[in-house]
């Protein structure tokens, strides 16, 4: 299928999300879309999928114009989309999710009252999953699956509807390195079988590795096409409109006294299973401790426990010598702890509040933000205006609801709030998830600044690049335990192995688990 | 590194840890069961008056006659109490599976009811079959109301207006049946009246995205006010033509109704009970086995996802809310032309709200909701039979039984159940 978009324009109020965009996707091609947060990539794809109506412009498939008013029209035309935020029903099984909207039924009596044909659904899933190497259990409940597998379900869903053009909106943002490799293998086999793919990502190396053509979008306009041979710097500069430094400059750490000390902390997950098993470590002032690990090995629960969102089953932790185990989140934050949660929409933002309100969420009750019982709106708005400018948050105004921001800009609101308050300890979980390279540069620089000012930083990231760029010391978490503590110059290969549960050098993970306590002390 | 921690910290890390809370819940459950057992022994066993309690197992005129069960109240209650105490100990000591836990709860509840009934009817005869029959009959409008709730909430619309729909159905059923001398026309009118209220709810909640709870409450007030006003102004005046409908007669199912105990309870009732069976099975299978049901549930859980695979979210919501209204309207008709006949002010007396509780109790499944409704119907029937038998308990307290039972059950269940994710949230297309 050859797809052409001509002069697509979409406005939200005064924001022009898409400004006369022209784009051609040739059959059998992987076409990468590159652009800053809020450049309008998701909006363009939603238009192509019939979810959003364009104000102007037309869509042509194999040279003939089409009009999509609903996703159903786009599906019928052979377009499939894997959304930035997945479109799966968590309480349904994989098979149910895959066939939803396109179910086969068995007739029951003359009424034509259709019973779901579950066997057929299961077979369909297995057929597609085998053909393209998308391994998944059709009977598993989606909510119990890791995100990487959920994504496979989304892809199967599109393929089963005979999609010949597949839109992948930031598919790798939530994937581990291994899962990303699996996805790429699938993308290659799809390409071989004649599918076209529109691939959106913020990771330049992925673009170079996978794309046949690259289109760069900035502020709603196409600013150019580039070959996949373009270098990181070229791509980043075209995207952001200026030169970008990809790794932050970082002086050697000057360590102070211990700020956070964690002692045999054990935490349960929502189901009551032990997620963090007797973890111990310290972080000193002026130090960034990176926690590397595949998603779902207890990092989330560890962070939540440290900010009081989740009770500690056993063990304790102290900030600057003050035991804060079992204290309320509010007290912990007041004790000088900043927190960037991993799920911005669920925990970091009140999406229906305005940008300004979200930026003041942790301070609205303290002067100068509050004046007696009232809020001091002038101070609040002035501070918000300042932060929006400083952190380059793309929003129509500080009075817009946070929900209207693009994914990356929502993330920047959270980061701006937590980084513009002086904290003794910063806990940052996936601080740059879904953020474009220009903004990553900025966020990284700010995290290093926080450290240089003598705060301790706990950085949790599944992104090895991020850990390598920022951390002074690296702990690897595997199945709820810290299986290794390494200095920053550890090799990628060793980290990768440790993250996968293979205790390189340290032998079996059981013996490695005992190590961090002793490794932490002399560091 | 331990030196950085204050050594004077209490050894128990935190008073609010998860594990302790869970243990507390288990202990609490065991204690409640234990108390039930003690009440069996002390309250009903030792306090029992002399004279056997006779529990009737057949109704007058039955072809197969079983002689009534004669039980000495004192010993019966004491034995029941001892068994319950053993169950409580088991609950506290052993790690019971889910099924075993349910069995213990149901078992101790039934033993409690047994000793209570023996105590209350000592020296008298109480018809056990009559009690069960009346339980089932009384739960009909609640089951139908709860099915209406399931239909709406599974599609993501909270329906607080079940009460109003029952009332509308009851009113329309009585009036149309009376005026047209056709019970079936009355039944159809009742269903349509319920659906009309459903349509209004749908318009405001779906089209205009007004808060669904608010619309529901307003509709209930509207239904109470309107039917009350029309009753005073119209029905009272034209009592003979507009408010004296006949009542659906009982239909005995051949053979099945002859089975002892079960027959008279389940297969010897008016058309409403049989309609309830049909609708219950249809909704249960429909929601969980058909294409329609899969789409409805998808709309109630994640409407955007449903939209992206080409499902018309709003269409499904409209259809389900109106279908729910239809079912609740039939339930309302039972209150007049299915049981007492003429309409009286506020005949629904909160049954719509009980139905709402039954939906939650049943975790948004039709079958589960039916059990919730039966529980209430049973409590209601016990209350009724006791006031007929005459006991030492003041009648005001007796009237409270069904409502207290509902509160206890819902309080025991809520917090552990998960409603459809998008329940109550309007869906607005961008
Ligand atoms: N429903 C909406 N209402 C108002 N503004 C919107 C809406 N949806 C998107 N926007 C605005 O349109 C612009 C483009 O957003 P879009 O989500 O397409 O960006 P994106 O390129 O996908 O960014 P990211 O990489 O962060 O996901 C942003 O400025 C955003 O604030
Ligand atoms: Mg996007």
mmCIF file of C-alpha atoms in Angstrom, chain B residues 4 100-101 113 132 140 171 211 247 274 281 427:
data_model
loop_
_atom_site.group_PDB
_atom_site.id
_atom_site.type_symbol
_atom_site.label_atom_id
_atom_site.label_comp_id
_atom_site.label_asym_id
_atom_site.label_seq_id
_atom_site.Cartn_x
_atom_site.Cartn_y
_atom_site.Cartn_z
ATOM 1 C CA UNK B 4 23.536 6.048 60.922
ATOM 2 C CA UNK B 100 -13.599 -23.603 51.985
ATOM 3 C CA UNK B 101 -13.811 -20.050 53.313
ATOM 4 C CA UNK B 113 -30.666 -18.937 60.853
ATOM 5 C CA UNK B 132 -38.613 -20.099 50.999
ATOM 6 C CA UNK B 140 -38.006 -11.022 41.997
ATOM 7 C CA UNK B 171 -47.352 2.677 38.263
ATOM 8 C CA UNK B 211 -22.677 13.453 36.396
ATOM 9 C CA UNK B 247 -53.019 -9.907 39.336
ATOM 10 C CA UNK B 274 -40.221 -17.493 34.859
ATOM 11 C CA UNK B 281 -29.838 -16.546 31.961
ATOM 12 C CA UNK B 427 -17.125 9.270 27.116
#
